[in-house]
Coordinates of C-alpha atoms (C1' of nucleotides) in Angstrom, one line a residue:
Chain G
X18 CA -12.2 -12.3 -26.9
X19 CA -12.7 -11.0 -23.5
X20 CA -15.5 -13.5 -22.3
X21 CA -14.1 -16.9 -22.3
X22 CA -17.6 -18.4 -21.8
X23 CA -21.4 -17.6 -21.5
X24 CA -21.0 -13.9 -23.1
X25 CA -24.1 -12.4 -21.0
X26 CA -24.7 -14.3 -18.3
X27 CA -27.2 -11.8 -16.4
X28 CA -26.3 -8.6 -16.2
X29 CA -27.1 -5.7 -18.3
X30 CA -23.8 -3.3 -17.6
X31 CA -22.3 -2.4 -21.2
X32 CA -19.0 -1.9 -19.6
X33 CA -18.5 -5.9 -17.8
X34 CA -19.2 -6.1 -14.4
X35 CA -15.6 -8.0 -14.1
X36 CA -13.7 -7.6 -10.6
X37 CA -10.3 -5.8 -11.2
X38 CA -7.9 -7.2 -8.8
X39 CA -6.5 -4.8 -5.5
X40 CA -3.2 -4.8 -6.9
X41 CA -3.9 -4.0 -10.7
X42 CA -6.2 -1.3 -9.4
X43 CA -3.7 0.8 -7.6
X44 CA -1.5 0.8 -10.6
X45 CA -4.7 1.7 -12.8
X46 CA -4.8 5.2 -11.0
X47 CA -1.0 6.0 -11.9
X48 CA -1.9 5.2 -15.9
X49 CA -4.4 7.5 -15.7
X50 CA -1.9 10.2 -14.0
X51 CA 0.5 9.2 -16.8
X52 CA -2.2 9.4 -19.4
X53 CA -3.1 12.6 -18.3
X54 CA 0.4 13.9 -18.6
X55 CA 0.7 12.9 -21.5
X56 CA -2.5 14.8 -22.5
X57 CA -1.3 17.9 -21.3
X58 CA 1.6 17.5 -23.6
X59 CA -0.4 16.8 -26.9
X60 CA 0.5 13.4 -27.1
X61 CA -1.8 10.8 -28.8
X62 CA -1.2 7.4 -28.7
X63 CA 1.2 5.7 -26.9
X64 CA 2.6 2.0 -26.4
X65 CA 2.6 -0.1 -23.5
X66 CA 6.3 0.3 -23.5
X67 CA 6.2 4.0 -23.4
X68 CA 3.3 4.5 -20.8
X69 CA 4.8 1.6 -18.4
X70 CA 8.1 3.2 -18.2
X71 CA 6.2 6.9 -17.4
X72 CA 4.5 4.8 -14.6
X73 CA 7.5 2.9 -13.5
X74 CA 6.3 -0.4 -14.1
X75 CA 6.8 -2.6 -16.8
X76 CA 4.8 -3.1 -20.2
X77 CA 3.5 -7.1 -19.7
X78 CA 1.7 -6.0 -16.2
X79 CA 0.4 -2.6 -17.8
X80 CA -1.2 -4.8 -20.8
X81 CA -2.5 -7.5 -18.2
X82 CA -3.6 -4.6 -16.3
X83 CA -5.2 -3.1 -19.4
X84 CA -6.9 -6.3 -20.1
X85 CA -9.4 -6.7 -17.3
X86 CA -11.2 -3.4 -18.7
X87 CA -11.5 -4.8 -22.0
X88 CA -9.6 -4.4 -25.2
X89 CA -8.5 -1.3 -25.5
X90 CA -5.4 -1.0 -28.0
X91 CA -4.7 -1.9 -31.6
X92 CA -2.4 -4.3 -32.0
X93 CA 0.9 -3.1 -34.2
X94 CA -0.1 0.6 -33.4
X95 CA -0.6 1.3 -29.7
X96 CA -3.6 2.6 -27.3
X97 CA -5.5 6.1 -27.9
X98 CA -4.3 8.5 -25.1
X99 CA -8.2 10.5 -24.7
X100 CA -9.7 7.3 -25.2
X101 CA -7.9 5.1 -22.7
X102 CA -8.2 7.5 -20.2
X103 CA -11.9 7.8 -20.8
X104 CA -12.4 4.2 -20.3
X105 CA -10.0 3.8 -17.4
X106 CA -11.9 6.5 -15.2
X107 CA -15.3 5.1 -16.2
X108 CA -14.1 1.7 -14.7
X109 CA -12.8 2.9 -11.4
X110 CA -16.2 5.2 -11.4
X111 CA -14.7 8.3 -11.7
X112 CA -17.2 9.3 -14.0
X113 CA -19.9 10.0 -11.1
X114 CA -19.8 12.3 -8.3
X115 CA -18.3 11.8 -5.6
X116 CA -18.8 14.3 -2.4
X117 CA -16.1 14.0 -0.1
X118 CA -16.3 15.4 3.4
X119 CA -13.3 16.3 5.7
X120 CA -13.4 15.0 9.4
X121 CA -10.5 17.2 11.2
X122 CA -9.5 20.6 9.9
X123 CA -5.6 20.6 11.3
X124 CA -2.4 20.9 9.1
X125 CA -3.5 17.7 7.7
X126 CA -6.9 18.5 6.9
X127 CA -6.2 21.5 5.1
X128 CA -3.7 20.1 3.4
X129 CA -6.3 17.8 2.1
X130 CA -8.9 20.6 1.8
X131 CA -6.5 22.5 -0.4
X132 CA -5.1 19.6 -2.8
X133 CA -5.9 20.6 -6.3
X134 CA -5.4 16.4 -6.8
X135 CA -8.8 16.0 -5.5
X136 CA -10.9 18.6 -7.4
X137 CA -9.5 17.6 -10.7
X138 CA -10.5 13.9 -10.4
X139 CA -14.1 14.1 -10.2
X140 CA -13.9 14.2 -6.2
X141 CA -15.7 17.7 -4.7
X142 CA -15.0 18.3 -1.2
X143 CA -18.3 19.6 0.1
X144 CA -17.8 19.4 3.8
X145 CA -15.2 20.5 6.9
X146 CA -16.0 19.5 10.3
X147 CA -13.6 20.4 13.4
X148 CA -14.0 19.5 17.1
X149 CA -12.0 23.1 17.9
X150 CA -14.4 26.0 18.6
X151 CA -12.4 28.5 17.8
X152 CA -11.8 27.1 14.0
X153 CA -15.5 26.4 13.8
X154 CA -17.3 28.9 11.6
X155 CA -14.0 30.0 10.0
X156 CA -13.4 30.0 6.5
X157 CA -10.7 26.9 4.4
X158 CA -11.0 27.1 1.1
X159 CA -14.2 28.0 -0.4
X160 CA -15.9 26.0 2.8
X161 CA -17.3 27.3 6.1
X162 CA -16.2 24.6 9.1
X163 CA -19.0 23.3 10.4
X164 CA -18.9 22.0 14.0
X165 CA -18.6 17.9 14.7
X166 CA -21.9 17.8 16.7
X167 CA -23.5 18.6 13.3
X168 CA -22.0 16.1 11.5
X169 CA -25.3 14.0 10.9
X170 CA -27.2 17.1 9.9
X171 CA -24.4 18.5 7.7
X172 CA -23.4 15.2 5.8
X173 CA -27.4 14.7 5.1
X174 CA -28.0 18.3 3.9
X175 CA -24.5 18.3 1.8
X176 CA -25.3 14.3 0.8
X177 CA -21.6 13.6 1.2
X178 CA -21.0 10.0 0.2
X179 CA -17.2 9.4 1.4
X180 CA -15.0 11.1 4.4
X181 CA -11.6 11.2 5.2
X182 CA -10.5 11.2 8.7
X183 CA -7.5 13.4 9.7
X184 CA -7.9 13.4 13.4
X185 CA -6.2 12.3 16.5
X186 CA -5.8 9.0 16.9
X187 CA -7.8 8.6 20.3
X188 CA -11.1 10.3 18.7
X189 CA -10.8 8.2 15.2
X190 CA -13.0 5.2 16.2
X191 CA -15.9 7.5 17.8
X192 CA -15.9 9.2 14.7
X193 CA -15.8 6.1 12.2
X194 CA -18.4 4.8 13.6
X195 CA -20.9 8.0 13.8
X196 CA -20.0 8.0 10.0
X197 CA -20.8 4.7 9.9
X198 CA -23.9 5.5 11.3
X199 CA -24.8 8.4 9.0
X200 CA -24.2 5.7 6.0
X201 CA -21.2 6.3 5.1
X202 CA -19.5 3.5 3.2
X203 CA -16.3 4.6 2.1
X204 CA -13.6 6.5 4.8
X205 CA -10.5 6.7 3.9
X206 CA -8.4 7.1 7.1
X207 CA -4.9 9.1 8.1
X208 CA -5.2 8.0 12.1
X209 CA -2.6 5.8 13.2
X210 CA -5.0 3.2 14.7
X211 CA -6.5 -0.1 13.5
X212 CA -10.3 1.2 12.8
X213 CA -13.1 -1.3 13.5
X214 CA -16.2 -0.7 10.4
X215 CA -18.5 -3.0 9.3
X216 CA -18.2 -5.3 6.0
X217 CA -19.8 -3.2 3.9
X218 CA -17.6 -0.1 4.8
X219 CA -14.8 0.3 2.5
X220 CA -12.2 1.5 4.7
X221 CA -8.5 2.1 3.4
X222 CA -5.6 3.8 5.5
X223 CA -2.7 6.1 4.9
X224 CA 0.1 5.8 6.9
X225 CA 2.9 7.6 7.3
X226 CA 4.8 5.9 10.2
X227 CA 4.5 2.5 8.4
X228 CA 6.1 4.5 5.8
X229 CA 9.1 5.6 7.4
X230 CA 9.6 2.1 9.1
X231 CA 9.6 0.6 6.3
X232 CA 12.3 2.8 5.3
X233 CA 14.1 2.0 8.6
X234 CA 14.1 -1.3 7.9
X235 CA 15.5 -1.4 4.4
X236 CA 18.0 1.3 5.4
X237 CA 19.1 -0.7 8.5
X238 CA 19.7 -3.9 5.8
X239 CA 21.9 -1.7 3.5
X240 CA 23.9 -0.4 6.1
X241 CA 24.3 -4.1 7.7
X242 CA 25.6 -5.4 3.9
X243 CA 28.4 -2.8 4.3
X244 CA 29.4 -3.5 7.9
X245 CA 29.4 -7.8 6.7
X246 CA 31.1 -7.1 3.5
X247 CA 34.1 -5.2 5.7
X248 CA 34.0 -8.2 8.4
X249 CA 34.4 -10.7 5.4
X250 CA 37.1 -8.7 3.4
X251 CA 38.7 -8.7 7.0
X252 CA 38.4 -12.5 8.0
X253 CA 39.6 -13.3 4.1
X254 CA 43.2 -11.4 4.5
Chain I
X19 CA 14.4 -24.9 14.7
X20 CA 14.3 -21.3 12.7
X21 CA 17.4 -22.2 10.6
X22 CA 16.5 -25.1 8.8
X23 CA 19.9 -25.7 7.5
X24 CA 23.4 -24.2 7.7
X25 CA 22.7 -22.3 11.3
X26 CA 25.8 -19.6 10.8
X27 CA 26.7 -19.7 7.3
X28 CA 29.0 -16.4 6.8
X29 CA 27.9 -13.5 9.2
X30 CA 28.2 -12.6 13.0
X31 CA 24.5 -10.3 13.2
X32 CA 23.1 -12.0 15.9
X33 CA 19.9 -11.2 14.8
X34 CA 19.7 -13.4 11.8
X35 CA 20.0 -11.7 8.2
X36 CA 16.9 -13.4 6.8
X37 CA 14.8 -10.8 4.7
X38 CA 11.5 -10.6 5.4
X39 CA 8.9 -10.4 2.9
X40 CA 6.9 -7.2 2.1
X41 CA 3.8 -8.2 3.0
X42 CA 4.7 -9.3 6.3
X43 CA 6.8 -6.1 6.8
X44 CA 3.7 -3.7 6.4
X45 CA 2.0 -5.8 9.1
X46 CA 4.9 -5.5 11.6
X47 CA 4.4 -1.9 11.8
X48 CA 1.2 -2.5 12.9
X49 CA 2.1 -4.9 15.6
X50 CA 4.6 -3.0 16.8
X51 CA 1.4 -0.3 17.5
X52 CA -0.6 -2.6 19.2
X53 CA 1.8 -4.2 21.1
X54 CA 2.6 -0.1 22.5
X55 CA -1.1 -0.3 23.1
X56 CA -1.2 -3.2 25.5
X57 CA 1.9 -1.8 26.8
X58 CA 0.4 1.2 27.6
X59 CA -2.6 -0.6 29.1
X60 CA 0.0 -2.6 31.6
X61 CA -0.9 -5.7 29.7
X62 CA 2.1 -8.2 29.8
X63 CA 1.5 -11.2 28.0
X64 CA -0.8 -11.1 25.1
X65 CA -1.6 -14.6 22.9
X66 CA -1.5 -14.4 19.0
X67 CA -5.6 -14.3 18.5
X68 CA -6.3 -11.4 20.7
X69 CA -2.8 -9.7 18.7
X70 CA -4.3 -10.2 15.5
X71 CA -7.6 -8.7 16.6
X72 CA -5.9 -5.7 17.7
X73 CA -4.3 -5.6 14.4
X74 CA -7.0 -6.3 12.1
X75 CA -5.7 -9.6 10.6
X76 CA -6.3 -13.1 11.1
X77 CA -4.0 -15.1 14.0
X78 CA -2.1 -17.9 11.4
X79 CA -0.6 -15.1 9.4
X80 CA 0.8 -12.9 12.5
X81 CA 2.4 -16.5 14.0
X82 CA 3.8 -16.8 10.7
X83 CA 4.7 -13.0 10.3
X84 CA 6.6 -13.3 13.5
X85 CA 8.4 -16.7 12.4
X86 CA 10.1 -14.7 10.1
X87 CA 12.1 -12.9 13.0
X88 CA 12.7 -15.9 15.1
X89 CA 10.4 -18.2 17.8
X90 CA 9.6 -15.5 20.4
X91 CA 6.7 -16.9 21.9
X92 CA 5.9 -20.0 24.2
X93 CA 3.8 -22.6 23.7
X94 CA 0.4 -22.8 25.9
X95 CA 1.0 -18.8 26.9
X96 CA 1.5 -16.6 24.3
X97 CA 4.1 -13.7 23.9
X98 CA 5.5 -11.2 26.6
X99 CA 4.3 -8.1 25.4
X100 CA 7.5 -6.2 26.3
X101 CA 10.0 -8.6 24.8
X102 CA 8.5 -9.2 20.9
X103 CA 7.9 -4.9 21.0
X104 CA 12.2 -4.8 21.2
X105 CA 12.1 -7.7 19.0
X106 CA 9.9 -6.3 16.5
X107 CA 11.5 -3.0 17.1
X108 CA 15.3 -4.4 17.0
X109 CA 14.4 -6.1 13.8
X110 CA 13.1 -3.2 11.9
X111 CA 15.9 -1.4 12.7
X112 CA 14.2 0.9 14.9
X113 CA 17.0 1.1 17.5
X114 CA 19.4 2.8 15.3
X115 CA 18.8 7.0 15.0
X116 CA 16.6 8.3 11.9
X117 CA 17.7 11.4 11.3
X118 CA 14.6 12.7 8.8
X119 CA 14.3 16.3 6.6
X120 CA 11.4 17.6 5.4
X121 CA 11.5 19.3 1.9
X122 CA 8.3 21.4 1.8
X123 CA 6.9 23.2 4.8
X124 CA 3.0 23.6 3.3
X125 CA 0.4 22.3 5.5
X126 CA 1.4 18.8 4.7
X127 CA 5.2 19.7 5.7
X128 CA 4.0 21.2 8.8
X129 CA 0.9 18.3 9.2
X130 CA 4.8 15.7 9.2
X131 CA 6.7 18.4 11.8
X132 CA 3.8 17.8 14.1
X133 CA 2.7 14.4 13.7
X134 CA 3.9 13.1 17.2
X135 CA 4.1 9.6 15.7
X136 CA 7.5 10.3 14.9
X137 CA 9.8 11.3 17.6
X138 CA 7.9 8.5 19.7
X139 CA 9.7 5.6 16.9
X140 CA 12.9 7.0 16.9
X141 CA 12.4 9.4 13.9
X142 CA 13.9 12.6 14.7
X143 CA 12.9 15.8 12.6
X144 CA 16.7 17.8 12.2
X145 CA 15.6 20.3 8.8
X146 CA 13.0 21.8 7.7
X147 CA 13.1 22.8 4.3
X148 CA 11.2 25.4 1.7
X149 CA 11.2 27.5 -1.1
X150 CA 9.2 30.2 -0.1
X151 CA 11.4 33.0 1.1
X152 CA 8.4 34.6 3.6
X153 CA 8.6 31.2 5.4
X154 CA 12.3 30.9 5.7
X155 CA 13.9 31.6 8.9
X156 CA 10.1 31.3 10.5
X157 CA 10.1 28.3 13.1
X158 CA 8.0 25.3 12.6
X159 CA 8.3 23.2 16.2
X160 CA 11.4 23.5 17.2
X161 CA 13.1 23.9 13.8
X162 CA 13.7 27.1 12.1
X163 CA 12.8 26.3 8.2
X164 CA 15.9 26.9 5.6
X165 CA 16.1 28.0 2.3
X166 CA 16.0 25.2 -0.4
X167 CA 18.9 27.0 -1.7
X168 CA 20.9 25.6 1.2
X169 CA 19.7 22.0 0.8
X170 CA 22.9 20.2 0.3
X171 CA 24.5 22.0 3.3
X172 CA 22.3 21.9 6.0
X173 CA 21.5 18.1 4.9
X174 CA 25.4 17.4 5.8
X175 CA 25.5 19.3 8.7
X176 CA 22.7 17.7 10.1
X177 CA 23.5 14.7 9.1
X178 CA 20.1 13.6 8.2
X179 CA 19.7 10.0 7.1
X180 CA 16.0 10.4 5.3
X181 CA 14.0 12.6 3.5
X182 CA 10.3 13.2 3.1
X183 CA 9.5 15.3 0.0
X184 CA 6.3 17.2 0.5
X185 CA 6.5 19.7 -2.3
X186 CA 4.0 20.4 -5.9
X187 CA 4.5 17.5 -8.0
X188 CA 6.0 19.9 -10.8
X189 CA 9.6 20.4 -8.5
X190 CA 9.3 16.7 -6.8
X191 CA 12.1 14.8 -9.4
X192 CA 14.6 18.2 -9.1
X193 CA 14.5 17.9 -5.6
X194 CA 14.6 14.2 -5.4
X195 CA 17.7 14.4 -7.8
X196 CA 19.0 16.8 -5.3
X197 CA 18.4 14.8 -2.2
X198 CA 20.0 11.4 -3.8
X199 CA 23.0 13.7 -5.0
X200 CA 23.6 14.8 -1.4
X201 CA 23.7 10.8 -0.4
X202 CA 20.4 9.9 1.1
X203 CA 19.2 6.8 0.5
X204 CA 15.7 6.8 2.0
X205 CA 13.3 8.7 0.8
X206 CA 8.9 9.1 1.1
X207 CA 7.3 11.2 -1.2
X208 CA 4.1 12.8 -1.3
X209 CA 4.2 14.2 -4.6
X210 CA 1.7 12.4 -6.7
X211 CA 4.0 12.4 -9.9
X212 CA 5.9 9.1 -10.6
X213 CA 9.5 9.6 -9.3
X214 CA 13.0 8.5 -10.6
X215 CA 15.5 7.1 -8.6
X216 CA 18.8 4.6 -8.7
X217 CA 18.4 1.3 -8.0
X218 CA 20.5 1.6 -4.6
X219 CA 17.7 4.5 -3.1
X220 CA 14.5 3.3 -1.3
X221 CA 12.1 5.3 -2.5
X222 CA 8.2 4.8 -1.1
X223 CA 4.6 6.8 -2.1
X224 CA 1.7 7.7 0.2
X225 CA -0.7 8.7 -2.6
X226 CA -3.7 10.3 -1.7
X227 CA -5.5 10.6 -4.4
X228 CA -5.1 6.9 -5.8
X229 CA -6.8 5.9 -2.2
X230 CA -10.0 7.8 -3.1
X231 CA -9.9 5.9 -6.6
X232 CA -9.9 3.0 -5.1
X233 CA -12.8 3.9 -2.7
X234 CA -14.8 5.3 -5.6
X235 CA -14.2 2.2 -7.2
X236 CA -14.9 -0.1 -4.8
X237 CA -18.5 2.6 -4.4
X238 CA -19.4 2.2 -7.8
X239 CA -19.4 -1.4 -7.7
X240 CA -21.4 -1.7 -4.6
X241 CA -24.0 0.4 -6.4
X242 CA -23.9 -1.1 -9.5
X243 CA -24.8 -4.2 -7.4
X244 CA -28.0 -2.3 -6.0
X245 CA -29.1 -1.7 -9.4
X246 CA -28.3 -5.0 -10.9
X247 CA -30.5 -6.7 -8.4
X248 CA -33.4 -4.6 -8.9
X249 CA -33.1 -5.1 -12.5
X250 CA -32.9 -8.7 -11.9
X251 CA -36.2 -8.7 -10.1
X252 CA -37.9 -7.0 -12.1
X253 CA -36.8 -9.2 -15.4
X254 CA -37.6 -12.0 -12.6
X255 CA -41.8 -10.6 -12.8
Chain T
dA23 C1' 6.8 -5.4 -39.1
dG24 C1' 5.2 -4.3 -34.8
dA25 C1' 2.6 -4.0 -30.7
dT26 C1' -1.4 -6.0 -28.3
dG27 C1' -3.6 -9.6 -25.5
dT28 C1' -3.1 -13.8 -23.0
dG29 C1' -2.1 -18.7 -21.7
dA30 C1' 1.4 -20.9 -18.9
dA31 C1' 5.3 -20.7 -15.6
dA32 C1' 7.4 -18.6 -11.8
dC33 C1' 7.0 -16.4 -7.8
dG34 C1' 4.7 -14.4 -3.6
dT35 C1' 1.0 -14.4 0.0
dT36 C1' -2.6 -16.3 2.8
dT37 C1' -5.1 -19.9 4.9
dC38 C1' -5.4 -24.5 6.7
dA39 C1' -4.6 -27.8 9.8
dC40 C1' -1.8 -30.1 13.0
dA41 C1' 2.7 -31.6 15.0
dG42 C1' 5.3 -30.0 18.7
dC43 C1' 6.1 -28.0 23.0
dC44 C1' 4.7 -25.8 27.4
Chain J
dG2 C1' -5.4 -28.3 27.4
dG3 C1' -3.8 -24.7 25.0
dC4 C1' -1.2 -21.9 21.9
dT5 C1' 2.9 -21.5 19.0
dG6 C1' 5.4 -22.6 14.8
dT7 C1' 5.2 -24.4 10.3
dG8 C1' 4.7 -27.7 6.3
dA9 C1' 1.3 -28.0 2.6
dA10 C1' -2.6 -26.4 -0.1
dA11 C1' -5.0 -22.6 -2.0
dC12 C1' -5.0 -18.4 -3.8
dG13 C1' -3.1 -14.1 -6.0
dT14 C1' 0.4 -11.6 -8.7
dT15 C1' 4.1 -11.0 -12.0
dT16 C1' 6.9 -12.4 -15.7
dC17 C1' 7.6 -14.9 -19.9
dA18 C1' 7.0 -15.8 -24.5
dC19 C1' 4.3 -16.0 -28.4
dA20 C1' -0.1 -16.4 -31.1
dT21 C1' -2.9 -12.9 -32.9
dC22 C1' -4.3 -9.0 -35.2
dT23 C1' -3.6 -4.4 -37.7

DNA sequence: AGATGTGAAACGTTTCACAGCC
DNA sequence: GGCTGTGAAACGTTTCACATCT
C-alpha cells in the first residue's frame, strides 16, 4: 500500500500528486543517469544494491527514494531498468517539453549551449541572447544570438518556459527580473549573487566558488589533523 | 561561553577545531559574499537581519551559523563588517594558498580560467590541462595549456593543491584516478557521471543537468496544480 | 531464498523564543 | 531598547531492521 488513508481524496492525477522531498529529488536525477547507463549496456533489471552503488549512495535511501513514486520493484527479483526509468522521468516531468533559453553567450554560455546533457533529457535549447554587439547575429550551435533588448519578443515568439543565466554578476538581477516579467518561472542561475524573484519563481543556483571553498575548508581540516597529530606524537615523547 | 565544557582539551589551533556542519558551511560562502558587498559599499557594521537579507536566509539561522565559529558580534550593535569577513575567511581556510589545475580547457575549462571569482578568494589557477593536441601550447589567460600526457609532472611542479575536472563524462574516472594518484586531495567535477574516489579525497559535483530536473519538476507540479483546480471547479458546477 | 517497501530510531537542520549582554 | 547567542521544539533526512511479497 502506497496510500495509508483516504485513497482518492480529490485529485484525478493517475500518477499521485505526492510531494517528493528536495533531497530525494536530487538523488532521483542520478538513478535515472545510472539507469540510463545501464541501458546503454543491455542490462535489464537491477537491485537496489546494484543501482545504489552505480550512484554512490546506499540501497535503503535508493528504495525510500523509490518509494515516494510508487511501487516500482518486485520483491525477491529486483526493479525493470526501461520501466523504472520511464516512471522516474514522468515524475520529475521530463516527459513534457521543456524550452530552455540562454541569457549570456560567453565561455559559459556556450558551454551550456553545446552540452549534449541537455538535448538528451527532454530539455531543447530554443533561445541565445547576448548583450555584446559584436556576437549578436552570430551563429552557436544550430541557434542565431539574438540581442538582449529582444528578449521579451524572442522568449514570446520561441515560448521558452525556463532560462539559465550565465552573465556577469552586476547585470544578473536586471535580467532576473525582466524574465520574471516575461513569465518566466523557472531560472536556473550561474551568477555569483544572491538573486531576489518572487515566490512562485523557482530559482536554483550553481556555484562554483562555494564549490571550491568548500573544498578549502575541508582541505584546510585535513591538513590541520596532520600538523596536531605531529604536536601530540611530540608533547607524548 | 562557546566551549561548553573542557575549554583546551588537546590542541593549540587557536581557532577552535569544532567542525561545522554542512549546511551551515554552504551558507558561509555566501556570507562571506555579502559581507565583500558591504565592504565594498564602505559599510562597517552590519546587524544579523539586514545580513541575512543580503544572503537570502532567515536572521536566527545565520546567528547560529556564526556560533559555530565563535561569538563575533556585540550585543545591541551588530557585527563589524571587516572583522567576521577575516573570521569567516580565517575559518574556511581561505588564508592558506589554493593552488587549483584545470583538466579540460573546453568552454567550460576556459568559462573556470576566466571566472574572476577565483583569484579574488585566494584560488590561484597554476595548469591548464587538455587532450587536444591543436590546443596545447595555445595560452588561455596567462597559462599556456599542457598536454594531458604531462599531467603528473606539471601537477608536481606546480605544486597544485586542487583540481577541477572539466572533461566528457566518458574520460572523467581515468583522469580522476590520475589526479588522486598524483596526491591531490581536493577535487570538483563537472562531469555528469558518478565518480570514484578513496575515502581520504574530497570529491564535490556541480551538476547541471540535475538542476534543470529539479526545475522541470518543480514546473510540472505548478501546472499540474493549474489544472487540478480547474478540474476541481468544474466537478464543483 | 531473496529483494522490496516501510515503520521506527538515530541523526541533522531549521525555527522559535528568550535569556543575556551591550 | 536592541541585538546577539543559544537551549528547546519542530521539522527533515538517513539508517536500521524486518515484515512482506514473489
Amino acid at each position: 500500500m502506497t496510500t495509508p488513508e483516504t485513497p482518492e481524496l480529490h485529485s484525478v492525477s493517475a500518477d499521485g500528486g505526492r510531494r517528493i522531498p528536495p533531497a530525494s529529488l536530487t538523488r532521483l536525477t542520478i538513478y535515472l543517469r545510472a539507469l540510463n547507463s545501464l541501458l546503454a549496456d543491455g542490462i535489464e533489471r537491477v537491485s537496489s544494491e546494484v543501482l545504489a552503488d552505480a550512484a554512490g549512495v546506499n540501497s535503503a535511501i535508493l528504495r525510500k527514494d523509490l518509494s515516494y513514486l510508487g511501487s516500482y520493484g518486485t520483491r525477491g527479483v529486483g526493479y525493470d531498468v526501461q520501466y523504472l526509468n520511464r516512471q522516474i522521468s514522468t515524475a520529475l516531468g521530463l516527459t513534457l517539453d521543456w524550452r530552455v533559453a540562454i541569457i549570456g553567450v560567453g565561455n559559459l554560455g556556450r558551454a551550456l549551449a553545446g552540452y549534449s546533457g541537455f538535448a538528451s533529457r527532454g530539455f531543447e535549447i530554443v533561445a541565445l541572447f547576448d548583450a555584446d554587439k559584436i556576437v549578436v547575429g552570430s551563429e552557436v550551435g544550430w541557434l542565431r544570438v539574438s540581442a538582449i533588448d529582444d528578449l521579451e519578443a524572442v522568449l514570446e515568439r520561441t515560448r521558452a518556459n525556463m532560462a539559465v543565466l550565465a552573465v556577469p554578476a552586476p547585470v544578473a538581477q536586471q535580467l532576473c527580473d525582466r524574465l520574471v516579467a516575461s513569465g518566466i518561472t523557472s531560472i536556473l542561475s550561474f551568477a555569483p549573487v544572491v538573486l531576489q524573484v518572487p515566490p512562485h519563481v523557482q530559482l536554483r543556483k550553481v556555484d562554483m566558488s562555494t564549490e571550491l571553498q568548500i573544498l578549502a575548508y575541508h582541505a584546510q581540516r585535513a591538513q590541520d589533523a596532520v600538523i596536531e597529530s605531529i604536536t601530540d606524537a611530540r608533547s607524548a615523547q
